[in-house]
mmCIF file of C-alpha atoms in Angstrom:
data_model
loop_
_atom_site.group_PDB
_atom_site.id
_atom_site.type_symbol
_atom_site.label_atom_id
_atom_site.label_comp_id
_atom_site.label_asym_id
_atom_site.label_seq_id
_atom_site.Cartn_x
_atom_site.Cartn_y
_atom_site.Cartn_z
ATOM 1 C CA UNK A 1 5.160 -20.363 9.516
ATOM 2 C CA UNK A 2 6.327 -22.077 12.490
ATOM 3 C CA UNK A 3 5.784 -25.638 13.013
ATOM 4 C CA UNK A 4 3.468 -26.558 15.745
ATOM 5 C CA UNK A 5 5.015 -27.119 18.902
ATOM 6 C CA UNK A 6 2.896 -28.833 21.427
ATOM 7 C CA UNK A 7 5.322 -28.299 24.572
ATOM 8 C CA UNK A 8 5.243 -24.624 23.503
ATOM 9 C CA UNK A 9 1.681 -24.606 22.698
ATOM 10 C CA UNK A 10 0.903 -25.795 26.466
ATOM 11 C CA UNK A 11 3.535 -23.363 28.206
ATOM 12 C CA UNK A 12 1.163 -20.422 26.683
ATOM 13 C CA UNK A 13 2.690 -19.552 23.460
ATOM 14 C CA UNK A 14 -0.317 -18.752 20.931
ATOM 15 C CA UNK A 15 -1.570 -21.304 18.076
ATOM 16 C CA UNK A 16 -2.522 -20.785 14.413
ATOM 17 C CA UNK A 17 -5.907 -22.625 13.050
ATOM 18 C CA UNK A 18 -6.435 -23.460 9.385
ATOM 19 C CA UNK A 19 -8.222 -20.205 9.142
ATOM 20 C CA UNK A 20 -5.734 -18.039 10.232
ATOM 21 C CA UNK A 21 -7.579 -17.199 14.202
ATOM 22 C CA UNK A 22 -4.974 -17.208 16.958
ATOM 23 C CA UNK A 23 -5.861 -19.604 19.905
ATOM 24 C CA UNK A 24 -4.324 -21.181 22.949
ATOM 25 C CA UNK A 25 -4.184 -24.790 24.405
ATOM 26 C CA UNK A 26 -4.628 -24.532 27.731
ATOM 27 C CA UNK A 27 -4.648 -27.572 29.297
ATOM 28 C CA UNK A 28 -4.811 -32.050 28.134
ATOM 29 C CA UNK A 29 -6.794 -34.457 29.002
ATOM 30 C CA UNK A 30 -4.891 -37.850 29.439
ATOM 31 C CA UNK A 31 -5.521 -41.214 30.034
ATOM 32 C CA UNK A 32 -2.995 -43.740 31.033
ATOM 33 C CA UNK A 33 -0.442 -41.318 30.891
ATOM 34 C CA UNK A 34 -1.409 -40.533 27.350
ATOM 35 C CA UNK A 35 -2.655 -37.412 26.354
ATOM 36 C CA UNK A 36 -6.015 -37.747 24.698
ATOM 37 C CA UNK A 37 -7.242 -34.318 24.115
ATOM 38 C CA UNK A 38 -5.722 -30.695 24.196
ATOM 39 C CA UNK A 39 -8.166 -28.013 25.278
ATOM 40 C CA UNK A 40 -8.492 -24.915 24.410
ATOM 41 C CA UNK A 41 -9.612 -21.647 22.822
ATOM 42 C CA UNK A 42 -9.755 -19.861 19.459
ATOM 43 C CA UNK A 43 -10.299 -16.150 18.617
ATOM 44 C CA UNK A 44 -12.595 -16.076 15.490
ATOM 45 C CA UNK A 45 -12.489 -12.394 15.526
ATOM 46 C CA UNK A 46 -15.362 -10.790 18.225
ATOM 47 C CA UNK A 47 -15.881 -14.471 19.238
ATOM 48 C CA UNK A 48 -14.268 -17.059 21.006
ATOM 49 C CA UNK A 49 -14.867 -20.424 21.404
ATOM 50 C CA UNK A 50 -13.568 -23.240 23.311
ATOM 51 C CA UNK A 51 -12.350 -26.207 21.069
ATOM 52 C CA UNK A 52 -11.108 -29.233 21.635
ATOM 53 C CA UNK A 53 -8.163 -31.448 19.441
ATOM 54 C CA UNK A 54 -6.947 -34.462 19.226
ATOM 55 C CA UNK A 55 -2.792 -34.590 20.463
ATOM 56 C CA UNK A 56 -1.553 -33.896 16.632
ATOM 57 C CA UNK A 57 -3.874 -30.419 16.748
ATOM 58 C CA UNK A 58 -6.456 -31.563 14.434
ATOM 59 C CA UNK A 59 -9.987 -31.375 14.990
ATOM 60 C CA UNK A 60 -11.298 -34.309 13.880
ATOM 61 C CA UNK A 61 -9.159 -37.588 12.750
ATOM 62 C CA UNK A 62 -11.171 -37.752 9.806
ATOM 63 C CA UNK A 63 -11.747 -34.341 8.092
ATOM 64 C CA UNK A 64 -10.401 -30.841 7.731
ATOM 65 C CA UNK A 65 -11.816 -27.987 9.615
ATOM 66 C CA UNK A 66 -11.254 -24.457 10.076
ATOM 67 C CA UNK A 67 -9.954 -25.104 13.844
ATOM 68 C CA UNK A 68 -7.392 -27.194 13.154
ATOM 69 C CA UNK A 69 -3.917 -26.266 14.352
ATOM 70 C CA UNK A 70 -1.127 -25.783 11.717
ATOM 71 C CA UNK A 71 1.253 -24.394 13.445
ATOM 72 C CA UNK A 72 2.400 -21.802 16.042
ATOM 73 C CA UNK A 73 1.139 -18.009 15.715
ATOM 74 C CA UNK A 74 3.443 -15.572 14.910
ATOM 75 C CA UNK A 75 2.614 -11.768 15.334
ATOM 76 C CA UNK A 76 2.339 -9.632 11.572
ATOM 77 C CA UNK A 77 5.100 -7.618 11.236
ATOM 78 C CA UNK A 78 4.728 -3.890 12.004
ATOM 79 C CA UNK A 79 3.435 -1.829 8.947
ATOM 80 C CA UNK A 80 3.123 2.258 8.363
ATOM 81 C CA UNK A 81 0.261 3.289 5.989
ATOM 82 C CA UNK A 82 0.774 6.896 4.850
ATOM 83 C CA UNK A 83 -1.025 9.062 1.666
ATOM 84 C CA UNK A 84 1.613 10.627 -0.325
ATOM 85 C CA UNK A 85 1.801 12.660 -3.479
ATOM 86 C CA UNK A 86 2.144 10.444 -6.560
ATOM 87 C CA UNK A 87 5.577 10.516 -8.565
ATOM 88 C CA UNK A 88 5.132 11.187 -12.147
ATOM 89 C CA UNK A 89 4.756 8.862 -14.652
ATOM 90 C CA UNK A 90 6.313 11.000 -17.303
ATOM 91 C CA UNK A 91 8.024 14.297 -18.027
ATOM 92 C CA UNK A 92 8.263 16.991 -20.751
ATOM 93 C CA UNK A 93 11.572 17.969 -22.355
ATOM 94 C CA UNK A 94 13.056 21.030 -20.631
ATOM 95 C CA UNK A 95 9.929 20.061 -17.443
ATOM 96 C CA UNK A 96 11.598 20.943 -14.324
ATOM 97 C CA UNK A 97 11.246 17.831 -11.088
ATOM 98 C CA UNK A 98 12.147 17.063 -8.042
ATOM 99 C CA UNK A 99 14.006 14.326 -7.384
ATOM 100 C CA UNK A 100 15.103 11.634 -4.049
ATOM 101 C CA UNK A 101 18.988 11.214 -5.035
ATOM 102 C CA UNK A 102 22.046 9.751 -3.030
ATOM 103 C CA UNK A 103 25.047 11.508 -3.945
ATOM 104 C CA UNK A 104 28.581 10.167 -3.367
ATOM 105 C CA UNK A 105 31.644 11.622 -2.289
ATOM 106 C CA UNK A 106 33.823 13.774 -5.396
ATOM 107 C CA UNK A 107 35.987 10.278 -5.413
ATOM 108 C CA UNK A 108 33.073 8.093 -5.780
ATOM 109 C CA UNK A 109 34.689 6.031 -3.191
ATOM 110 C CA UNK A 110 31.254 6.250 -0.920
ATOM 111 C CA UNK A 111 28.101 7.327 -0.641
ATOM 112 C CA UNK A 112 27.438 10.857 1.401
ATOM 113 C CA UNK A 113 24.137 11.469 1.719
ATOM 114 C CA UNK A 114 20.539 10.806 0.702
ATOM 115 C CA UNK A 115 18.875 14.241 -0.700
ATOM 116 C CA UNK A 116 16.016 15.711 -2.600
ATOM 117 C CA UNK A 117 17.295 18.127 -5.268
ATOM 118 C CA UNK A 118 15.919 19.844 -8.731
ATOM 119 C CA UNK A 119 16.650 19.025 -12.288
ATOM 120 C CA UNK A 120 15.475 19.583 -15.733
ATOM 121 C CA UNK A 121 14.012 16.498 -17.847
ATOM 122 C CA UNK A 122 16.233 15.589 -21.127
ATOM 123 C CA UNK A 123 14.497 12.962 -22.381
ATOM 124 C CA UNK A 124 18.652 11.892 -23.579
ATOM 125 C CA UNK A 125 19.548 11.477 -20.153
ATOM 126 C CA UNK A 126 19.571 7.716 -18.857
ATOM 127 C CA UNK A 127 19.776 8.979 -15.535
ATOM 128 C CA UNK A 128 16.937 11.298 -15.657
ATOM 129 C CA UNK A 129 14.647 8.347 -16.903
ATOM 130 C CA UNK A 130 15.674 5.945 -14.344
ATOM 131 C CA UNK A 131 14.236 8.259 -12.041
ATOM 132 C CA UNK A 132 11.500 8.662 -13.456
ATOM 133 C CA UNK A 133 11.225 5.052 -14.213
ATOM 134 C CA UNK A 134 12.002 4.292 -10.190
ATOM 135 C CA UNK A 135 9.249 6.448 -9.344
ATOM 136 C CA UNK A 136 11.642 9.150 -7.712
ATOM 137 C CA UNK A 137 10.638 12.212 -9.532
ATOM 138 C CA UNK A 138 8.008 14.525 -8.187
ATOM 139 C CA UNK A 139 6.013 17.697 -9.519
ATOM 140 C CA UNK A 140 7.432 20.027 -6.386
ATOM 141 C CA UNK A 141 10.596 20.035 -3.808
ATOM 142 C CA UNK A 142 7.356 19.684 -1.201
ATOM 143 C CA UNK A 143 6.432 16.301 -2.486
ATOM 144 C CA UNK A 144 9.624 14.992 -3.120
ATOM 145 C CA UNK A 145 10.597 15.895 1.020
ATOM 146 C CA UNK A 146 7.264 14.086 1.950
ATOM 147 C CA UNK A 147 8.542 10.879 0.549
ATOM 148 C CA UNK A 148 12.406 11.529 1.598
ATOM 149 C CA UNK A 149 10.791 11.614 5.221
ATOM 150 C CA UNK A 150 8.024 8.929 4.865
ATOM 151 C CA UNK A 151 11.287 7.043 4.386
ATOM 152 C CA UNK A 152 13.411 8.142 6.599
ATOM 153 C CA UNK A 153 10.951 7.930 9.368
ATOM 154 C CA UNK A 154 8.910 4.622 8.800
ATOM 155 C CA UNK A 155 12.500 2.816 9.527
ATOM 156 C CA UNK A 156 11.859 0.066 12.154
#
């Protein structure tokens, strides 16, 4: 969280209350060259409301309300929701998956590429149950893709 900043605060930048609302100061109220108030509004979700707080952003001198400023608003960060297939939890011996791989170059020198490809569970293989432990093995090629791409894609 960023630190309130009143000289930001009053050039337009948003505000964050106690309760999480975004709000803006828009203008003080001084006296004797001092500022006395900051004035301003919140966004309590459909609502907004005009508040009113003393220089250091809170509310009241005394007490600790949900208006308060604690510090400067920052916007989430983007997210991507998507439904995808499940990977499976376990395997049989001999079960054929689908699995999201990166294989490297024959020299092992670098990696070449990121790929969905088909094996057959032995239950012996560490490899085979770190995949399955990573949650990257899937019932069918199509549900394997569907996660390759939900990858690939949701990059920012």
């Amino acid at each position: 969280m960023k630190k309130f900043d009143l000289e930001k605060a009053l050039a337009g930048e948003p505000i964050l209350t106690r309760d999480h609302q975004k709000g803006y100061v828009k203008f003080t109220i001084e006296e004797n060259s001092k500022i006395k108030k900051l004035v301003g509004i919140v966004h309590n979700g459909c609502l907004t409301e005009v508040e009113e707080w003393l220089p250091s952003g809170d509310v009241l001198s005394d007490d600790i309300t949900p208006n308060d400023i604690i510090g400067m608003w920052e916007e989430p960060p983007p997210t991507v929701t998507l439904t995808l297939p499940c990977p499976l939890k376990e395997l049989e011996e001999g079960q054929k998956f689908w699995r999201i791989t990166m294989n490297s170059d024959p020299l092992g020198i670098a990696w070449a590429k990121v790929d969905v490809g088909m094996s057959v569970f032995d239950k012996e293989n560490v490899y085979h149950l770190a995949l399955l432990e990573a949650g990257l093995a899937f019932k069918s090629e199509e549900d394997a893709q569907a996660w390759f791409d939900a990858m690939r894609d949701a990059r920012r």
